[in-house]
mmCIF file of N, CA and C in Angstrom:
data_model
loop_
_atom_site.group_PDB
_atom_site.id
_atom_site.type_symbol
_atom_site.label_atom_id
_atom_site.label_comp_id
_atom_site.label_asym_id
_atom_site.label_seq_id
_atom_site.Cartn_x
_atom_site.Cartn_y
_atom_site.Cartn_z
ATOM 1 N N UNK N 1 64.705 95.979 81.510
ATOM 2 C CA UNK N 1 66.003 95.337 81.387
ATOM 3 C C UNK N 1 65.942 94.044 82.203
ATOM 4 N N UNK N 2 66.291 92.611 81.526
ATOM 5 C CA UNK N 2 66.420 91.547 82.480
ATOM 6 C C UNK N 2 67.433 91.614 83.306
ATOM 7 N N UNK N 3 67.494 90.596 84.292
ATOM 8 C CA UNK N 3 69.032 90.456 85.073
ATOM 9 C C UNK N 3 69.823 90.500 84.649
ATOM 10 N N UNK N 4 69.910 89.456 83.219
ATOM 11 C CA UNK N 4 71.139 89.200 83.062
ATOM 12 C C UNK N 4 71.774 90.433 81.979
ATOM 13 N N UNK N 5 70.921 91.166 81.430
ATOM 14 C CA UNK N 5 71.382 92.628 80.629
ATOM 15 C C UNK N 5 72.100 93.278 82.166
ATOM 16 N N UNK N 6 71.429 93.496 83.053
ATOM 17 C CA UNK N 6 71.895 94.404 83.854
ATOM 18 C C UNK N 6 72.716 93.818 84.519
ATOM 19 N N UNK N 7 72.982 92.590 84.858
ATOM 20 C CA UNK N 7 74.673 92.179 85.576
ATOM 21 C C UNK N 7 75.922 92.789 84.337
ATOM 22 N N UNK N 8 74.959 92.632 83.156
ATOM 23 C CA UNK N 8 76.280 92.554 82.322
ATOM 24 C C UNK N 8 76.584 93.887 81.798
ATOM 25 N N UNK N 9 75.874 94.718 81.835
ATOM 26 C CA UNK N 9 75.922 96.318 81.556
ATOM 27 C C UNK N 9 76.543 97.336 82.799
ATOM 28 N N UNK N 10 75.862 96.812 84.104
ATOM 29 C CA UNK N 10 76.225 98.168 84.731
ATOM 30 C C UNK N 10 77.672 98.153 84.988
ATOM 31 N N UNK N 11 78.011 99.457 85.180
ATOM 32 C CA UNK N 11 79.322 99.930 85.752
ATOM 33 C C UNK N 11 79.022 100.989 86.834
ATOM 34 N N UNK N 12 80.375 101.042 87.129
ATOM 35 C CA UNK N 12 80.795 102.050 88.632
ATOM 36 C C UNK N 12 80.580 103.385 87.691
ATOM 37 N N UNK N 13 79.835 104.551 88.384
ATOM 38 C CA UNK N 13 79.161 105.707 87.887
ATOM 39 C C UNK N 13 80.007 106.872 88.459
ATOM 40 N N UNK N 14 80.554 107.507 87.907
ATOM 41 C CA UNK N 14 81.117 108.692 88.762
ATOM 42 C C UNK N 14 80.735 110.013 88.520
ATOM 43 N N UNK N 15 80.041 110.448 87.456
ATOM 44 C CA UNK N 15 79.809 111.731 87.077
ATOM 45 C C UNK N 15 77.923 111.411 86.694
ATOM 46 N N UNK N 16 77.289 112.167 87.705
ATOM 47 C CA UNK N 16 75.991 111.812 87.811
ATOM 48 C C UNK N 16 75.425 113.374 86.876
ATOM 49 N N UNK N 17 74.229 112.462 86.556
ATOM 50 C CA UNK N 17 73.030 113.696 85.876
ATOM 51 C C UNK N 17 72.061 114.517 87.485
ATOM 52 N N UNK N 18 71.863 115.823 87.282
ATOM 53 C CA UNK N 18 71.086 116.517 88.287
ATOM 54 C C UNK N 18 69.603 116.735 88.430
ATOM 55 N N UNK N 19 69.477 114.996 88.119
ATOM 56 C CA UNK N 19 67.805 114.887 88.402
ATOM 57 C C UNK N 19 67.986 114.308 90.116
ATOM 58 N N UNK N 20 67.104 115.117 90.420
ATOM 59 C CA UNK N 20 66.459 114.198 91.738
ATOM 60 C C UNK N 20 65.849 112.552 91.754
ATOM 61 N N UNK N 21 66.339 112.029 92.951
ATOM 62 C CA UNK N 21 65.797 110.229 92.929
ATOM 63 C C UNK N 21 64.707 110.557 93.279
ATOM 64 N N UNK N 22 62.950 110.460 93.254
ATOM 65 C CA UNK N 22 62.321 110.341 94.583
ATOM 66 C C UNK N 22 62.966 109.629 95.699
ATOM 67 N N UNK N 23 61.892 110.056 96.996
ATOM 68 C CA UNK N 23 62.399 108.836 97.604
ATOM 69 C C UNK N 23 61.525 107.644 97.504
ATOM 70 N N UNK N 24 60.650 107.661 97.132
ATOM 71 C CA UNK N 24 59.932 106.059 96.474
ATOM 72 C C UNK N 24 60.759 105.534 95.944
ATOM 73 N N UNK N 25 61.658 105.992 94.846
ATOM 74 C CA UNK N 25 62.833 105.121 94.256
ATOM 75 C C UNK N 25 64.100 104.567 95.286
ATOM 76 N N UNK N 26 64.296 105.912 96.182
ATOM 77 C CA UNK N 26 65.326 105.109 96.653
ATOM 78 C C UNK N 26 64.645 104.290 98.223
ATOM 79 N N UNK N 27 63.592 104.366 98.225
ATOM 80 C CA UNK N 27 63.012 103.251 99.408
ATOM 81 C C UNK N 27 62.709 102.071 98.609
ATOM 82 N N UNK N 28 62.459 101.966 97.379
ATOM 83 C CA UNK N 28 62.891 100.965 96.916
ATOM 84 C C UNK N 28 64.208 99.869 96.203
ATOM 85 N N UNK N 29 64.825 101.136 96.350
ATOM 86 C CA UNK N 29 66.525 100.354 96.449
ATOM 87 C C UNK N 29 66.570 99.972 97.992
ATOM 88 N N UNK N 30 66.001 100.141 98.766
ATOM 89 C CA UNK N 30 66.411 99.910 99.875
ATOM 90 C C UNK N 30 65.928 98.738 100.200
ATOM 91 N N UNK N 31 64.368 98.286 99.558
ATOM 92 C CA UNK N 31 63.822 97.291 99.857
ATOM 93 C C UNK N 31 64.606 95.595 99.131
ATOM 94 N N UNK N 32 65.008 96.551 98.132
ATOM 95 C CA UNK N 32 66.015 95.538 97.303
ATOM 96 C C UNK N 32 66.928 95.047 98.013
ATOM 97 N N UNK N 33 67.725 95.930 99.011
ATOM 98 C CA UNK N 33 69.083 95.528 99.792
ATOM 99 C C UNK N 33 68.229 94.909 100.751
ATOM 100 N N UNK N 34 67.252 95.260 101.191
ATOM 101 C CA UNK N 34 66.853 93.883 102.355
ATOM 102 C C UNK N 34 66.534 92.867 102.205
ATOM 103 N N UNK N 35 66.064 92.534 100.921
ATOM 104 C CA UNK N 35 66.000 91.127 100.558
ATOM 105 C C UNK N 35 67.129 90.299 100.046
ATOM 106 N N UNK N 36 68.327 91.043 99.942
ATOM 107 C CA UNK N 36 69.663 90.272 100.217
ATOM 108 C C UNK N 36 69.571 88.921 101.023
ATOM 109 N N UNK N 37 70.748 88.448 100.715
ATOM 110 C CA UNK N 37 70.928 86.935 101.302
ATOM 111 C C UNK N 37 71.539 87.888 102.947
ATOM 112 N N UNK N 38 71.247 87.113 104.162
ATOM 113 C CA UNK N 38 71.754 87.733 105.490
ATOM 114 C C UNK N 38 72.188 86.432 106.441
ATOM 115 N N UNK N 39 73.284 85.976 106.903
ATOM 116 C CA UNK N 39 73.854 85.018 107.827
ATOM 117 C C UNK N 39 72.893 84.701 108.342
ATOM 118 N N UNK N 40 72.444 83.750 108.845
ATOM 119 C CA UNK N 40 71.329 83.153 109.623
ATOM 120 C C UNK N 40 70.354 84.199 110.131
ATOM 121 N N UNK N 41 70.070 84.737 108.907
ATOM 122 C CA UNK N 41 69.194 85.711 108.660
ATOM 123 C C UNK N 41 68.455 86.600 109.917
ATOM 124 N N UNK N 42 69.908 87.086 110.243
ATOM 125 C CA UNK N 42 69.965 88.350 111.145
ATOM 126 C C UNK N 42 69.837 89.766 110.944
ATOM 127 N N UNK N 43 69.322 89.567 109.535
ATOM 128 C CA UNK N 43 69.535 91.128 109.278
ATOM 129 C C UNK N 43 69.717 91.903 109.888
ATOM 130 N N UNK N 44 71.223 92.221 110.123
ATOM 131 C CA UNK N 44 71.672 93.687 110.988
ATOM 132 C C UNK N 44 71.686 94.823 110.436
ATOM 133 N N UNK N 45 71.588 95.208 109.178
ATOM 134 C CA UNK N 45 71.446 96.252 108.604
ATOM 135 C C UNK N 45 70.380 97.411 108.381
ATOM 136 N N UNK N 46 71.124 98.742 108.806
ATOM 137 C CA UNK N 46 69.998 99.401 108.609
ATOM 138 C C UNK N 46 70.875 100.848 107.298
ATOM 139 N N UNK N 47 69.620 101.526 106.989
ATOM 140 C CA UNK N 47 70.148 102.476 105.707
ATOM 141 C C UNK N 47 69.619 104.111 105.904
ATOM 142 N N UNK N 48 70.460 104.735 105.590
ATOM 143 C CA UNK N 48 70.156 106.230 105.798
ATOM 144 C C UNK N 48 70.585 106.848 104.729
ATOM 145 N N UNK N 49 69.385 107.543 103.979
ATOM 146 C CA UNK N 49 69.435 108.093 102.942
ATOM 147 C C UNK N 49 69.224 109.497 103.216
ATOM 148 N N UNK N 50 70.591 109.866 102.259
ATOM 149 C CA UNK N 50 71.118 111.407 102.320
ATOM 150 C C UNK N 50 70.678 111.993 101.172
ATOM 151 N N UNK N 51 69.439 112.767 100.827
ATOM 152 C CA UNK N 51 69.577 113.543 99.391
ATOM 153 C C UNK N 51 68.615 115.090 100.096
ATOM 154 N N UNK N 52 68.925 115.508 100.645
ATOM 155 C CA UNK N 52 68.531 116.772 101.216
ATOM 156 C C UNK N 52 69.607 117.611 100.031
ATOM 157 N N UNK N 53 69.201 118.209 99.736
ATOM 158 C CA UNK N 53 70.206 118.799 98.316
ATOM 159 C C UNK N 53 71.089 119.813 99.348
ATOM 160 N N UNK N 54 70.572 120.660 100.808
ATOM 161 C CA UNK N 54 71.608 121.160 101.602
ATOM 162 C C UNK N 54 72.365 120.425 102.288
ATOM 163 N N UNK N 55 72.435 118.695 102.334
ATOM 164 C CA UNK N 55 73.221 117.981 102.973
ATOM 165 C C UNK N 55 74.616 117.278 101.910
ATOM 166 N N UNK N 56 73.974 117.382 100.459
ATOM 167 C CA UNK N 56 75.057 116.879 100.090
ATOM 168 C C UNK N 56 76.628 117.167 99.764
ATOM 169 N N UNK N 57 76.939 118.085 99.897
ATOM 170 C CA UNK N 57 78.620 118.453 99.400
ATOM 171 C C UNK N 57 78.856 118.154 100.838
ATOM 172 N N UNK N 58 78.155 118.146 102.226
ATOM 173 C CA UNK N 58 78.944 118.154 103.012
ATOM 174 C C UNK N 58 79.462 116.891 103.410
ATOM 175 N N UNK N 59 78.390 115.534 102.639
ATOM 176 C CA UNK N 59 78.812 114.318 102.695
ATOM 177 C C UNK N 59 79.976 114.233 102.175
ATOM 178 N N UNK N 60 79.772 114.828 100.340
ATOM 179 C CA UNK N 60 80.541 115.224 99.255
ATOM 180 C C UNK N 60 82.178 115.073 99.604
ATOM 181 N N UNK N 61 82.329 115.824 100.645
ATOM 182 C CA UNK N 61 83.807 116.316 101.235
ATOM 183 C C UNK N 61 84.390 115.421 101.952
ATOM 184 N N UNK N 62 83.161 114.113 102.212
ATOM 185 C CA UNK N 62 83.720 112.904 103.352
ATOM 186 C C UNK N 62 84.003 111.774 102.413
ATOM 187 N N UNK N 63 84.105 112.028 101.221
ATOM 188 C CA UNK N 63 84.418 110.695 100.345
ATOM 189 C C UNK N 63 85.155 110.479 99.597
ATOM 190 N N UNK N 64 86.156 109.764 99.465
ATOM 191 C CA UNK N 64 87.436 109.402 99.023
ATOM 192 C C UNK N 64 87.046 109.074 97.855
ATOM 193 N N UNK N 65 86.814 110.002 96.500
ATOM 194 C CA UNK N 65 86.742 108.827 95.447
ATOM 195 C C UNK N 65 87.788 108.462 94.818
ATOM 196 N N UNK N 66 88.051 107.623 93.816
ATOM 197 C CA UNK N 66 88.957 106.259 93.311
ATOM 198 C C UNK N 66 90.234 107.336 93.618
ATOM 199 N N UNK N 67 91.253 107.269 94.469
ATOM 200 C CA UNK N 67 92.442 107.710 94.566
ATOM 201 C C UNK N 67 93.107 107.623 93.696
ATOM 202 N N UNK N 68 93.361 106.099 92.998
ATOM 203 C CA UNK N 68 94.530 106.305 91.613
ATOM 204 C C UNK N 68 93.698 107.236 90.891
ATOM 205 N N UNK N 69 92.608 108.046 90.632
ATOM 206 C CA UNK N 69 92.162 108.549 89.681
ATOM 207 C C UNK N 69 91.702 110.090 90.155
ATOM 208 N N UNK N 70 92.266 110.222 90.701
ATOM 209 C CA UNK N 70 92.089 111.711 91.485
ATOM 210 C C UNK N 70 92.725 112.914 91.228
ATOM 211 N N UNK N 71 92.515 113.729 91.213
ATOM 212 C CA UNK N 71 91.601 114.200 91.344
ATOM 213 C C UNK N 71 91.103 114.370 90.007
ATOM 214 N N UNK N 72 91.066 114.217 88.995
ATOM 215 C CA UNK N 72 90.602 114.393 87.639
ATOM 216 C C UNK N 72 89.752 113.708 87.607
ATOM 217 N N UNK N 73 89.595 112.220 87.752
ATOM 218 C CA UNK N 73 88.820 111.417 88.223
ATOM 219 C C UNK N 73 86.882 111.763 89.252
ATOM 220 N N UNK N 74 87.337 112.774 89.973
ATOM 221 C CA UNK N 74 86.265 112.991 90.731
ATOM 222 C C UNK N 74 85.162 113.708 90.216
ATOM 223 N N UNK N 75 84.033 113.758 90.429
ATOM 224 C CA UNK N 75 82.659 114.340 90.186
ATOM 225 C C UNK N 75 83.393 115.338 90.189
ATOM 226 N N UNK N 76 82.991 116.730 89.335
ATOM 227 C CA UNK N 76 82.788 118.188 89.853
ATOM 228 C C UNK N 76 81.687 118.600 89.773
ATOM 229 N N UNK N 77 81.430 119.879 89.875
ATOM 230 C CA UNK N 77 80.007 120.333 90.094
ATOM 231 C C UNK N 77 79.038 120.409 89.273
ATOM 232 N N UNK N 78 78.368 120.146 88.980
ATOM 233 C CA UNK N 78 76.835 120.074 88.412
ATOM 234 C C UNK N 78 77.261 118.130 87.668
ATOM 235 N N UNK N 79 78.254 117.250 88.597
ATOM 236 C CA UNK N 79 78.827 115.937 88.282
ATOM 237 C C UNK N 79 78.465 115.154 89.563
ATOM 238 N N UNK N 80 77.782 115.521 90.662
ATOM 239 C CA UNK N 80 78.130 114.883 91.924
ATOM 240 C C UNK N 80 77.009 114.465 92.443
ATOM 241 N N UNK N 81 76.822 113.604 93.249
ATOM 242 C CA UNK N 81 75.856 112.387 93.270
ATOM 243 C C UNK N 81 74.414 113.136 93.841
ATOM 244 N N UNK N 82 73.292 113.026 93.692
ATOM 245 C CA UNK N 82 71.966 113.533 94.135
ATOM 246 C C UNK N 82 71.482 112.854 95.364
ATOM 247 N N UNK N 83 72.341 112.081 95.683
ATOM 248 C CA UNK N 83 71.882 110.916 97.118
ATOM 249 C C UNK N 83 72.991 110.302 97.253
ATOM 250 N N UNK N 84 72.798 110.022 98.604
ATOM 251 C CA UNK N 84 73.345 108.662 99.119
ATOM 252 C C UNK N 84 72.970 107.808 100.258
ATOM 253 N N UNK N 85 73.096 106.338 99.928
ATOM 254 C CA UNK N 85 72.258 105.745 100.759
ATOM 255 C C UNK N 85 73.795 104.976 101.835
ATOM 256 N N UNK N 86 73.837 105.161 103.057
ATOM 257 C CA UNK N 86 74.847 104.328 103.702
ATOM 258 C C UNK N 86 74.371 103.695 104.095
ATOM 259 N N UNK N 87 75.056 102.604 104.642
ATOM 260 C CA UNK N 87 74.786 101.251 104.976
ATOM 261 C C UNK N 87 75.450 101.258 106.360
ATOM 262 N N UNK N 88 74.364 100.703 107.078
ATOM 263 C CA UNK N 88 74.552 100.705 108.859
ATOM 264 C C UNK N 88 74.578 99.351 109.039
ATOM 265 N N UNK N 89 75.866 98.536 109.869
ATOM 266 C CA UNK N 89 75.528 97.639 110.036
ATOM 267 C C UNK N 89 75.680 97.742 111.952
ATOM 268 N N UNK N 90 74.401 97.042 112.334
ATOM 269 C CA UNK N 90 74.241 97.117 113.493
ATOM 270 C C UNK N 90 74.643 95.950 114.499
ATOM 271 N N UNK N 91 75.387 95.983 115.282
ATOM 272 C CA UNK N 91 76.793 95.973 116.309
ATOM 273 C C UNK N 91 75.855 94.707 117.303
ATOM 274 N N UNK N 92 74.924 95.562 118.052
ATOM 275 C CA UNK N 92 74.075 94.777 118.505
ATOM 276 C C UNK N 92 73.621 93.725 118.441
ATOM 277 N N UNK N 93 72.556 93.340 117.216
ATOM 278 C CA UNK N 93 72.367 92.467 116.460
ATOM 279 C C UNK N 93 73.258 91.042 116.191
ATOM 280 N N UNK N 94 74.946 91.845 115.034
ATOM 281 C CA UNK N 94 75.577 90.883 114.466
ATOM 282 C C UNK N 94 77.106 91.779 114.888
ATOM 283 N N UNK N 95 77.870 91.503 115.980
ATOM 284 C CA UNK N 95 79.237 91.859 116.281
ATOM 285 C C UNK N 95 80.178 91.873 115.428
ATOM 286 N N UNK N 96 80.099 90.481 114.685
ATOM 287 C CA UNK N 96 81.306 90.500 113.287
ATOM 288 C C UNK N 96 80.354 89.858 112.086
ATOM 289 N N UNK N 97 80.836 89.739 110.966
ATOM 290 C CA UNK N 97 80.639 89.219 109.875
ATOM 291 C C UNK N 97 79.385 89.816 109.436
ATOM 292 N N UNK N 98 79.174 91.185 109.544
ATOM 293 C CA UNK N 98 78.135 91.402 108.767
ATOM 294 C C UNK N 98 78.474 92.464 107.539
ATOM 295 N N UNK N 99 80.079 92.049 107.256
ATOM 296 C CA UNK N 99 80.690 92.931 106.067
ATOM 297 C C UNK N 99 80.000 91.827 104.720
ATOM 298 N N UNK N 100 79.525 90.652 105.029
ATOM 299 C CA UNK N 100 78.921 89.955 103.567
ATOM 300 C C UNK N 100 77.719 90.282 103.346
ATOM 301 N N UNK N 101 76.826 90.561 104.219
ATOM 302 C CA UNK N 101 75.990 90.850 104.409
ATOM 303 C C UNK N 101 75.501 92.061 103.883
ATOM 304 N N UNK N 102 76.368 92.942 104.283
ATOM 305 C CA UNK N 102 76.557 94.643 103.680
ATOM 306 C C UNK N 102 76.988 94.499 102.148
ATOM 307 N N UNK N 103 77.441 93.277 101.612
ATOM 308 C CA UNK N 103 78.652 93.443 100.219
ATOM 309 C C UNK N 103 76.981 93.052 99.152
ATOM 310 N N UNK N 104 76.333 92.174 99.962
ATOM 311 C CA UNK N 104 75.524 91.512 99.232
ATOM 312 C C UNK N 104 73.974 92.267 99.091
ATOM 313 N N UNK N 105 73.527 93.286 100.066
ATOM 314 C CA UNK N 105 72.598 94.629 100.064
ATOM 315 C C UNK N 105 72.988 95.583 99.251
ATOM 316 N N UNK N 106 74.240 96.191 99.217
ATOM 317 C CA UNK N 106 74.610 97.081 98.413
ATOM 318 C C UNK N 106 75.295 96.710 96.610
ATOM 319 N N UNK N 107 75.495 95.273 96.142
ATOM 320 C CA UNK N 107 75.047 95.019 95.157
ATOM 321 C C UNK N 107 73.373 95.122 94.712
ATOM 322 N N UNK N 108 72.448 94.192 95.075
ATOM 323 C CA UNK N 108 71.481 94.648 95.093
ATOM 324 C C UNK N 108 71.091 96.350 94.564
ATOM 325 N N UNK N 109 71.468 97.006 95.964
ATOM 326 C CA UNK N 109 71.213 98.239 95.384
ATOM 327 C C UNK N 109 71.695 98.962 93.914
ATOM 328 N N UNK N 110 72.969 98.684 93.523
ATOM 329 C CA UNK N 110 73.663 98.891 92.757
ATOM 330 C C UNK N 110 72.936 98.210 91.340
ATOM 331 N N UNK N 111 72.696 97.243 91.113
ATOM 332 C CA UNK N 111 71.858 96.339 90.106
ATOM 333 C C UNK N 111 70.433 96.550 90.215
ATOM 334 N N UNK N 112 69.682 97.054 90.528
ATOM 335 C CA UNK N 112 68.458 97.905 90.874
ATOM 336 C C UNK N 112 68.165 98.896 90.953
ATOM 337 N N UNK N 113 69.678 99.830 91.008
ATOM 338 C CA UNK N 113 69.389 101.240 90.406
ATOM 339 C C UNK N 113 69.619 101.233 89.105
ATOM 340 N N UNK N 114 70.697 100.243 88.106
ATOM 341 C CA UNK N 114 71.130 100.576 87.080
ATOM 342 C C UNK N 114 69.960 99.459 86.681
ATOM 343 N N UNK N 115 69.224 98.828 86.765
ATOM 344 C CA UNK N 115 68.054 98.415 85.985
ATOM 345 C C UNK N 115 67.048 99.386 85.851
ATOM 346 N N UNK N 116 66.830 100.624 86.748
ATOM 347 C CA UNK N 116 65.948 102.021 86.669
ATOM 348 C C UNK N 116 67.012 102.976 85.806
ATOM 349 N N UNK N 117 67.993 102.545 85.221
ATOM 350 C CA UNK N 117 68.624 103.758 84.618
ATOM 351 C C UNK N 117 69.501 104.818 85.934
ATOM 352 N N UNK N 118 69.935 104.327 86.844
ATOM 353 C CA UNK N 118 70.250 105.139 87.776
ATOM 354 C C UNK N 118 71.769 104.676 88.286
ATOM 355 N N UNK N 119 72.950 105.523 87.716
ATOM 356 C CA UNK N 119 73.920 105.036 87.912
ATOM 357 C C UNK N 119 74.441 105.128 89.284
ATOM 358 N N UNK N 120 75.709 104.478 90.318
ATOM 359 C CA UNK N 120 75.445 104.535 91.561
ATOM 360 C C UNK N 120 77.409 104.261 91.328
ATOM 361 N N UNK N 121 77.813 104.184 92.639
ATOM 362 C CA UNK N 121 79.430 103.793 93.015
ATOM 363 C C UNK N 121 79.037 103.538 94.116
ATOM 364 N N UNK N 122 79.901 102.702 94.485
ATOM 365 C CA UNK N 122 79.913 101.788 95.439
ATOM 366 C C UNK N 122 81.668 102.001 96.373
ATOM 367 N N UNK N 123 81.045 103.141 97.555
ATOM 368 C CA UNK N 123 82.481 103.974 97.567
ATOM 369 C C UNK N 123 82.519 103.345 99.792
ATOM 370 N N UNK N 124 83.276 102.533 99.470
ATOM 371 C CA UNK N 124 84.150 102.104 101.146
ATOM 372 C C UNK N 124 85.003 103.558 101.698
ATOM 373 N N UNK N 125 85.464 104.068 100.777
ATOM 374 C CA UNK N 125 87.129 104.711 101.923
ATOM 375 C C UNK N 125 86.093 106.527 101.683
ATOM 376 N N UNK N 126 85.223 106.437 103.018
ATOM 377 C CA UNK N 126 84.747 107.877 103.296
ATOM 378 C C UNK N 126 85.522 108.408 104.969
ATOM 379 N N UNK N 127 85.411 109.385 105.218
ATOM 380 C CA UNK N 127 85.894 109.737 106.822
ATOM 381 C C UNK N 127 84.427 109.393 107.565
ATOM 382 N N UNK N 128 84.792 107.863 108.374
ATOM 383 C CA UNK N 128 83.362 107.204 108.993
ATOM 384 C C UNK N 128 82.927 108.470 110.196
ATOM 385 N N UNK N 129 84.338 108.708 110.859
ATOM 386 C CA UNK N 129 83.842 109.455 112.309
ATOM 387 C C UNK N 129 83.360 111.017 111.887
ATOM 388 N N UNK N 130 84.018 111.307 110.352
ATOM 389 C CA UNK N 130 83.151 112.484 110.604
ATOM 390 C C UNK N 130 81.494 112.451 109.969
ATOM 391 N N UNK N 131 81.710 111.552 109.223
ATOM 392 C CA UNK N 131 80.222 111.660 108.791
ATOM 393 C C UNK N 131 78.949 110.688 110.154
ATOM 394 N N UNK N 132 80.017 109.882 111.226
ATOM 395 C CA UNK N 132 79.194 109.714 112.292
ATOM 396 C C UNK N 132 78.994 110.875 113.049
ATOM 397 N N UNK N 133 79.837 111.932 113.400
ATOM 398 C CA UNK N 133 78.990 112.497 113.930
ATOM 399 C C UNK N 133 78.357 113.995 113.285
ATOM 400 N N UNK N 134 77.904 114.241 111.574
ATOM 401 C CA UNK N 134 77.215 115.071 110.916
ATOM 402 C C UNK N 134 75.768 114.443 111.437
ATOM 403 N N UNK N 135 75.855 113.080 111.391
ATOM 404 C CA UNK N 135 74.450 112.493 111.447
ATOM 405 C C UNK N 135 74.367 111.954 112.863
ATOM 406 N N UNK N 136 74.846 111.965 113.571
ATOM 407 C CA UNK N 136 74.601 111.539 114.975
ATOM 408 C C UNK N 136 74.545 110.442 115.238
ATOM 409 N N UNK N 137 75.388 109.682 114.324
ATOM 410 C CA UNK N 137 75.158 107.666 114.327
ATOM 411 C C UNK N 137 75.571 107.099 115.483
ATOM 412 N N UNK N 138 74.663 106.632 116.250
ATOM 413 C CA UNK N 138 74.832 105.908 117.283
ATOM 414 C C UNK N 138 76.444 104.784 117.247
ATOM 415 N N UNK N 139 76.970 104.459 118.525
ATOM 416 C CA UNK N 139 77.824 103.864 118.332
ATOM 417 C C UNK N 139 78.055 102.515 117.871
ATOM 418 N N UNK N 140 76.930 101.865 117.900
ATOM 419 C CA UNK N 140 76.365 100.784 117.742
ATOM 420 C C UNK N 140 76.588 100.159 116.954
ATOM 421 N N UNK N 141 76.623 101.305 115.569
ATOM 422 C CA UNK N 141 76.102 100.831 114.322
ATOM 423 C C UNK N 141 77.845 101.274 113.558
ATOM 424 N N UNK N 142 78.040 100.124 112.853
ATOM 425 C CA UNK N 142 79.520 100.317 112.025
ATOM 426 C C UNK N 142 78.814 101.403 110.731
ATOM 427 N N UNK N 143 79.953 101.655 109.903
ATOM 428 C CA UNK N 143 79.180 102.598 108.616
ATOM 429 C C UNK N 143 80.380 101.983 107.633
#
């Protein structure tokens, strides 16, 4: 698929198929989001990928999907995502403005999974503090 098929095809994915990503695939979505454009190329971002198949409903339960469309709207079971990759932006590094930074990695990802056939959502409103501390995310790092 060229770019411009896949800018113009993909959409927001909500009801996923129950194949496994490798993670070769998704370390290469990841490599995709780092070659994003980055503010005076600070790359503050870092990524943690969740597809332990015993970790996911418990992410599952931390994510707000599309509210006007809820609950009918939401994945159900054998519908719900096989991974997820969050996006860390690190504090240290870049204090503010590294929400463009994050907008412009996680397109990437999004247009690089759906050029592999791999549909994705692109979901902001999760519970940050509880899924900071399932994973032990340093304070450092925004999510």
């Amino acid at each position: 698929m060229d770019i411009q098929e896949t800018i113009m095809s993909r959409r927001t994915i909500r009801k996923y198929q129950q194949k496994p990503i490798s993670r070769a695939v998704l370390e290469e979505l990841i490599a995709g989001a780092r070659l994003a454009p980055s503010a005076s190329n600070m790359q503050p971002l870092a990524y943690l990928v969740i597809d332990d198949p015993a970790m996911l409903e418990s992410v599952f339960s931390l994510v707000r999907w599309a509210g006007y469309i809820a609950p009918l709207g939401n994945p159900r079971d054998g519908e719900k995502p096989v991974a997820y990759i969050v996006v860390l932006a690190d504090t240290s590094i870049r204090a503010s403005g590294y929400e463009h930074d994050a907008g412009a990695a996680i397109e990437n990802i999004s247009l690089l999974a759906w050029s592999q056939g791999i549909g994705s959502c692109w979901i902001g409103s999760v519970d940050r503090d509880e899924l900071r501390a399932l994973y032990q995310i340093p304070d450092r790092y925004v999510i």
